JSON list of C-alpha atoms in Angstrom, two decimals:
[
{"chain": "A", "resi": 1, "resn": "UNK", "atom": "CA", "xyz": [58.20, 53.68, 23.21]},
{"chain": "A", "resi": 2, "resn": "UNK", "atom": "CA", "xyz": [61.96, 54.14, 21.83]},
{"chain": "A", "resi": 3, "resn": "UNK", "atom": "CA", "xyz": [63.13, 52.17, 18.69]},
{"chain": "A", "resi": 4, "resn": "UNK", "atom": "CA", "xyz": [66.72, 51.86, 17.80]},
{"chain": "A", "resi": 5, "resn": "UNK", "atom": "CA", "xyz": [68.81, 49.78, 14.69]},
{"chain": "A", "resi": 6, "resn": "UNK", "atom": "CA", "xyz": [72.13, 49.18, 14.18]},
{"chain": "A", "resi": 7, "resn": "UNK", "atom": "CA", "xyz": [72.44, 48.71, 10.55]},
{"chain": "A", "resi": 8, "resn": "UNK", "atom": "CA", "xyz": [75.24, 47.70, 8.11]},
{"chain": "A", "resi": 9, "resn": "UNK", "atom": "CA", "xyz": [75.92, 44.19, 6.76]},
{"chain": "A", "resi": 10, "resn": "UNK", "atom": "CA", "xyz": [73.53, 43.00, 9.47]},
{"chain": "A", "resi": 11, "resn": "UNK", "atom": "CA", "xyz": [70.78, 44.84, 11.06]},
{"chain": "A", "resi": 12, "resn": "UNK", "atom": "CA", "xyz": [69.61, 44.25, 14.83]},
{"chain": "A", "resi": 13, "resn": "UNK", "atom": "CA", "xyz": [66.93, 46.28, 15.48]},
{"chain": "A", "resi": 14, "resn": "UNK", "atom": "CA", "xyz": [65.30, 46.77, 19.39]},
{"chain": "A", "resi": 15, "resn": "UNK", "atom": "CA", "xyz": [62.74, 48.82, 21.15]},
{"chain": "A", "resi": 16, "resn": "UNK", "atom": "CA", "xyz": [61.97, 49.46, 24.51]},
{"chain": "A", "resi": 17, "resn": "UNK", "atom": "CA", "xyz": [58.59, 48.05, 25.67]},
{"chain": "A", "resi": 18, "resn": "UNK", "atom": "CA", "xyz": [55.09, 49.83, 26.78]},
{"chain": "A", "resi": 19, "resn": "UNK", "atom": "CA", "xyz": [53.97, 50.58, 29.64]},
{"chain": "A", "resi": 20, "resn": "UNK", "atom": "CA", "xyz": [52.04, 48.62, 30.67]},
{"chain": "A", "resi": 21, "resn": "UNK", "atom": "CA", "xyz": [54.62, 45.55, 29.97]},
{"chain": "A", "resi": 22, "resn": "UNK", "atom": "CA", "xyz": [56.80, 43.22, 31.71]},
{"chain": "A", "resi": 23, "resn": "UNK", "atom": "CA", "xyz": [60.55, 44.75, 31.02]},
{"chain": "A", "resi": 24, "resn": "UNK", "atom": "CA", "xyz": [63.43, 42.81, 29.50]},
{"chain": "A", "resi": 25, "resn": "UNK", "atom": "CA", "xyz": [65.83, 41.63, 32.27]},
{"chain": "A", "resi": 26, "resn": "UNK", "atom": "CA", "xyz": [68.61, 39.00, 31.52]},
{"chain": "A", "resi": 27, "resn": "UNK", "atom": "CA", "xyz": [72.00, 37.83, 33.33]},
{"chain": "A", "resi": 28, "resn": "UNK", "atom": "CA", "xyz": [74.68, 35.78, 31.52]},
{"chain": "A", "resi": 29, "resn": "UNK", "atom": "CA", "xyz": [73.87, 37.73, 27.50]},
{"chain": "A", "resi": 30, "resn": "UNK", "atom": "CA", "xyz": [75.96, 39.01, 25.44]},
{"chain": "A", "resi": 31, "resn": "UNK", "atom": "CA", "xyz": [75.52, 40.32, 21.78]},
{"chain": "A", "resi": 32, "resn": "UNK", "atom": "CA", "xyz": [78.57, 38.88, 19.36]},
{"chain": "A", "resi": 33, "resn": "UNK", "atom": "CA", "xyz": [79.13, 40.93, 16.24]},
{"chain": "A", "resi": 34, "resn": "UNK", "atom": "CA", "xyz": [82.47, 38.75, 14.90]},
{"chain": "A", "resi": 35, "resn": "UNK", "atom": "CA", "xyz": [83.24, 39.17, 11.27]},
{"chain": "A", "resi": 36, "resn": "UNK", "atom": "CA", "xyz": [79.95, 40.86, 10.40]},
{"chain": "A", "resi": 37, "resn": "UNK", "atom": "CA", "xyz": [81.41, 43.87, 8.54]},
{"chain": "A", "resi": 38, "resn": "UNK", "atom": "CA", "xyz": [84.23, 45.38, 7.68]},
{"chain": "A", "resi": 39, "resn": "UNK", "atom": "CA", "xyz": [86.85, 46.54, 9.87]},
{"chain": "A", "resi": 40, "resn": "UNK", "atom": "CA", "xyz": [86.13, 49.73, 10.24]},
{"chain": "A", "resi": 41, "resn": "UNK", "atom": "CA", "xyz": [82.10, 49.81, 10.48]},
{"chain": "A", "resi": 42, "resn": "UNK", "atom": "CA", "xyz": [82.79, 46.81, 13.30]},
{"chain": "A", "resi": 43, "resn": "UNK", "atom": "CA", "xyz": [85.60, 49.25, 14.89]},
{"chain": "A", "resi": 44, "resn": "UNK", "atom": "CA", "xyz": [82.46, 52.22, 14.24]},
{"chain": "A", "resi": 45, "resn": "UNK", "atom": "CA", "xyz": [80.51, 50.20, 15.97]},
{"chain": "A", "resi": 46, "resn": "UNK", "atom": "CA", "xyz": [82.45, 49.78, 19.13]},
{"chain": "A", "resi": 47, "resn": "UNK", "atom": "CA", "xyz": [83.37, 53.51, 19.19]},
{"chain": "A", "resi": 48, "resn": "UNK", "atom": "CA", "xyz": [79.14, 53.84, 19.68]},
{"chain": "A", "resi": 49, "resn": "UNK", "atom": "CA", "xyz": [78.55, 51.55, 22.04]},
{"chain": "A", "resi": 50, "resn": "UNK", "atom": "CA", "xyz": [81.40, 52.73, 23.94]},
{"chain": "A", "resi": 51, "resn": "UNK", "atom": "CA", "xyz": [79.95, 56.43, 24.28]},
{"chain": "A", "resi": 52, "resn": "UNK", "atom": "CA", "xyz": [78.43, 56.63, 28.13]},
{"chain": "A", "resi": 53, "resn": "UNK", "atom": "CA", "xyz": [79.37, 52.88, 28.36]},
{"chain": "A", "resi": 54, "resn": "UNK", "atom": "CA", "xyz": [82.32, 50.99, 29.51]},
{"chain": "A", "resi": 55, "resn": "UNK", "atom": "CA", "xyz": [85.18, 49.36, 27.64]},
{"chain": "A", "resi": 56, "resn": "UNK", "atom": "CA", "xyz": [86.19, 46.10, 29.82]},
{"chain": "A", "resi": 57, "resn": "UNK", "atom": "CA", "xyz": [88.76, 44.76, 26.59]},
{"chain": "A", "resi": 58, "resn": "UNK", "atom": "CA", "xyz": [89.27, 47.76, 23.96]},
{"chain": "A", "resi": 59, "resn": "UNK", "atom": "CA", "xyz": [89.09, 46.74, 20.40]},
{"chain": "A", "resi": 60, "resn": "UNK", "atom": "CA", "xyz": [92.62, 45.27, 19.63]},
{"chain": "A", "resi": 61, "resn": "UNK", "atom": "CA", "xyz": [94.88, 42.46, 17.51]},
{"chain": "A", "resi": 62, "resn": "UNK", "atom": "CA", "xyz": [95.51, 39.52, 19.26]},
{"chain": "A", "resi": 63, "resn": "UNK", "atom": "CA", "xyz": [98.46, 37.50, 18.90]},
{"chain": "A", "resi": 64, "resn": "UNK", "atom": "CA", "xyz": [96.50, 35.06, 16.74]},
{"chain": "A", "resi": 65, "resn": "UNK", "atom": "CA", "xyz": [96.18, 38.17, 14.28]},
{"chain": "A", "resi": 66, "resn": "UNK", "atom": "CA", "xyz": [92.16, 38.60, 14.96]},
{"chain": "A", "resi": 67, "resn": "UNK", "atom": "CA", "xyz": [90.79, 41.80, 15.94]},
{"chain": "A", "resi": 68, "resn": "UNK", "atom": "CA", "xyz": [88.14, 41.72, 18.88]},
{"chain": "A", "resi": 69, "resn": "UNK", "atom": "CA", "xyz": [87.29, 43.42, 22.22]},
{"chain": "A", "resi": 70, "resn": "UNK", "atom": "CA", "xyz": [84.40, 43.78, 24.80]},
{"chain": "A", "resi": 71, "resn": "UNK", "atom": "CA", "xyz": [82.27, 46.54, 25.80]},
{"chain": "A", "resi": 72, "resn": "UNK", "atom": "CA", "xyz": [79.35, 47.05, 27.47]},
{"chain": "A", "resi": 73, "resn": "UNK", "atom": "CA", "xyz": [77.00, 49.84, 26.59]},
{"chain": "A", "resi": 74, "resn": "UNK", "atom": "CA", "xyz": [74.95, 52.72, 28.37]},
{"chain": "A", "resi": 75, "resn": "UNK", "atom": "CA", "xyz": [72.10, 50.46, 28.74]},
{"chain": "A", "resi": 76, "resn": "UNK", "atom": "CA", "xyz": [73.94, 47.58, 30.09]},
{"chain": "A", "resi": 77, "resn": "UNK", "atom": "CA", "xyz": [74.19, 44.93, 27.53]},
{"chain": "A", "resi": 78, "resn": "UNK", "atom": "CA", "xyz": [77.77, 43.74, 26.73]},
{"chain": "A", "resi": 79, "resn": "UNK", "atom": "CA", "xyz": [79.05, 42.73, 23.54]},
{"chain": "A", "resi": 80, "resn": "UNK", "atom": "CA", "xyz": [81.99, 41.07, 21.37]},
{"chain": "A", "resi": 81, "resn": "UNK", "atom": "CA", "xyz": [83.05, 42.37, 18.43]},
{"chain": "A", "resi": 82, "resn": "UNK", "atom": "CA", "xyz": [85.71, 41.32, 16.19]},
{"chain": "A", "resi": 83, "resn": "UNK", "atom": "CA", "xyz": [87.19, 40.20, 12.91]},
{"chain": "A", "resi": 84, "resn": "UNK", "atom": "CA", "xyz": [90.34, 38.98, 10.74]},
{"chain": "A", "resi": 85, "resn": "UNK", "atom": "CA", "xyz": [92.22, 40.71, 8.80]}
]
């Protein structure tokens, strides 16, 4: 059994399960981290979860002036993160 945390202004913590239960499957998720931190633990953050994972919208300013982009990492599970200025 793995453990993992992503910690800073908020902390999500996960684990896999044991072995003898049911696994975690889910379609339609994804994890939203908008305005959670600063800008550059949230831009950190999508650096990591980037690493063996793909970026489908890098991390960028939109013309509303927000900052946000999409990746999904090596495990599968996409997320949003963003923030203002």
């Amino acid at each position: 059994m793995a453990h993992g945390i992503l910690t800073g202004p908020v902390a999500l913590f996960a684990s896999d399960v044991a072995g003898d239960e049911a696994s975690f499957d889910t379609a339609g998720l994804m994890f939203a981290l908008l305005g959670t931190a600063d800008p550059a633990t949230l831009e950190a953050w999508f650096a990591a979860l980037a690493e063996g994972g793909t970026v489908s919208d890098p991390l960028q300013e939109r013309p509303w002036g927000a900052h946000d982009g999409q990746v999904t990492d090596r495990f599968g599970v996409p997320w949003l993160i963003g923030y203002e200025d």
